[in-house]
mmCIF file of C-alpha atoms in Angstrom:
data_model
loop_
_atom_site.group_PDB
_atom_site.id
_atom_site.type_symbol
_atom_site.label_atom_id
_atom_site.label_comp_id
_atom_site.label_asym_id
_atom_site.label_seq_id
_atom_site.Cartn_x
_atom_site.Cartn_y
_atom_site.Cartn_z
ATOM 1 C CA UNK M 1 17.747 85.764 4.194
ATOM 2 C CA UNK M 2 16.434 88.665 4.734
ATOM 3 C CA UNK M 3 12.340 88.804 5.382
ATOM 4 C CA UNK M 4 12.536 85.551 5.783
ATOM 5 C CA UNK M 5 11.394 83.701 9.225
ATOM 6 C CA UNK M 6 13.523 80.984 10.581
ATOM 7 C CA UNK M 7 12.473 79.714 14.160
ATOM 8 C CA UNK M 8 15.252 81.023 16.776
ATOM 9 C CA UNK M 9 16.618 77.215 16.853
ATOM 10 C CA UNK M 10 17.448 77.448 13.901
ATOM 11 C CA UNK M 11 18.800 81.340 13.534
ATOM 12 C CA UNK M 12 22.681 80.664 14.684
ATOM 13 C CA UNK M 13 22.376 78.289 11.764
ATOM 14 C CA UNK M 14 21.066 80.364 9.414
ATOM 15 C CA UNK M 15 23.447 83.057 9.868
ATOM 16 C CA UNK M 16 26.890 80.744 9.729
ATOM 17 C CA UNK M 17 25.261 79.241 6.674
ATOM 18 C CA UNK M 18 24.819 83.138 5.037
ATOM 19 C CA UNK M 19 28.593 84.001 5.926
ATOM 20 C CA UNK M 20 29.737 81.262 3.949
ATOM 21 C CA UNK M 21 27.760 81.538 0.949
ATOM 22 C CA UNK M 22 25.151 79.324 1.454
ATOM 23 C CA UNK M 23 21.376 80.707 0.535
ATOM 24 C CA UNK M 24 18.175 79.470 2.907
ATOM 25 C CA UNK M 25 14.957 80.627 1.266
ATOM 26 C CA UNK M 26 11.339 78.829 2.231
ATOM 27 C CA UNK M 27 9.498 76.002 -0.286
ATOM 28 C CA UNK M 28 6.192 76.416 -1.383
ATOM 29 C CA UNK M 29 5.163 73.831 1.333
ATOM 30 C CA UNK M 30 6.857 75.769 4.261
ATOM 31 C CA UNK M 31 10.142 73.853 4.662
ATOM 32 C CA UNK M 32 13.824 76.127 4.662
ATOM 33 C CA UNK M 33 15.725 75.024 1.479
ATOM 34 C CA UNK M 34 19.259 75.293 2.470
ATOM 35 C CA UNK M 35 21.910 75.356 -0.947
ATOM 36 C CA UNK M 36 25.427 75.181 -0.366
ATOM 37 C CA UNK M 37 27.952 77.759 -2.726
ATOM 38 C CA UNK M 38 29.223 74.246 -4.503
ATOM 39 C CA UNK M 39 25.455 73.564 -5.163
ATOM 40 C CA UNK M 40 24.316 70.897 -2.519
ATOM 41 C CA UNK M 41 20.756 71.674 -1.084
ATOM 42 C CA UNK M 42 19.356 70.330 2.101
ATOM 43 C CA UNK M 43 16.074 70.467 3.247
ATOM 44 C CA UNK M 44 14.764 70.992 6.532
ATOM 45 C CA UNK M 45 11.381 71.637 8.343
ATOM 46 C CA UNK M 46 10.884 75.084 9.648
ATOM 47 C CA UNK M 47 8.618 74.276 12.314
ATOM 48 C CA UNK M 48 10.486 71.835 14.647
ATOM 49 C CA UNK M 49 8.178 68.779 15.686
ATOM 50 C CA UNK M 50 9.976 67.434 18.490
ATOM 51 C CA UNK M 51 12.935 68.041 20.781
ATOM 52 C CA UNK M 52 15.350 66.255 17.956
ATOM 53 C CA UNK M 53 14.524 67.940 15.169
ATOM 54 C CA UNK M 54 16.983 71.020 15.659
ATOM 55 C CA UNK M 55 19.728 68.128 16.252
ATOM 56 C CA UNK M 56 18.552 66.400 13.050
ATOM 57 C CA UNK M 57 18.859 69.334 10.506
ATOM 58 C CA UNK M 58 22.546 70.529 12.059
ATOM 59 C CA UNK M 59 23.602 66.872 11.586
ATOM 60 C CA UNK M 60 22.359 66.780 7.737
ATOM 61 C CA UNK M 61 23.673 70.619 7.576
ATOM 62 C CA UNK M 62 26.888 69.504 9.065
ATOM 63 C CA UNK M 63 27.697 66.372 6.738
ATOM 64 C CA UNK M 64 26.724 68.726 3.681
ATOM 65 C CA UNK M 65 29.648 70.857 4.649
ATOM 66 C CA UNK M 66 27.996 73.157 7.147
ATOM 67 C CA UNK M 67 30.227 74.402 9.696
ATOM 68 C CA UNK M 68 28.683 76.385 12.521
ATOM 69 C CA UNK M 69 29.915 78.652 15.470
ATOM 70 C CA UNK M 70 29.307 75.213 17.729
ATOM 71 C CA UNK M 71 31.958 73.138 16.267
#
């Protein structure tokens, strides 16, 4: 995670997701490639386009097994 630029939406995120094991590295086409330790990967934009975007990607996050200092 480490170099790596996440917007600040997304940050709180990003750090629950690296204590747990998970690994968030950036596509060739700018997205954040989230994988999960048993091997699921979710994708999400890293540029939010609208006000539900940051909702979106902790929903997807969340039903991949996510869990996050929020819930």
């Amino acid at each position: 995670m480490s170099g790596l630029r996440i917007p600040e939406a997304l940050r709180a995120l990003a750090r629950a997701a690296h204590r747990t094991g998970w690994r968030v590295t950036l596509t060739g086409t700018g997205h954040l490639r989230w994988e999960a330790p048993d091997g699921t990967v979710v994708i999400t934009p890293s540029t939010p386009s609208d006000h539900r975007s940051y909702r979106n990607s902790r929903a997807r996050l969340r039903r991949a097994g996510l869990r996050d200092e929020e819930t």
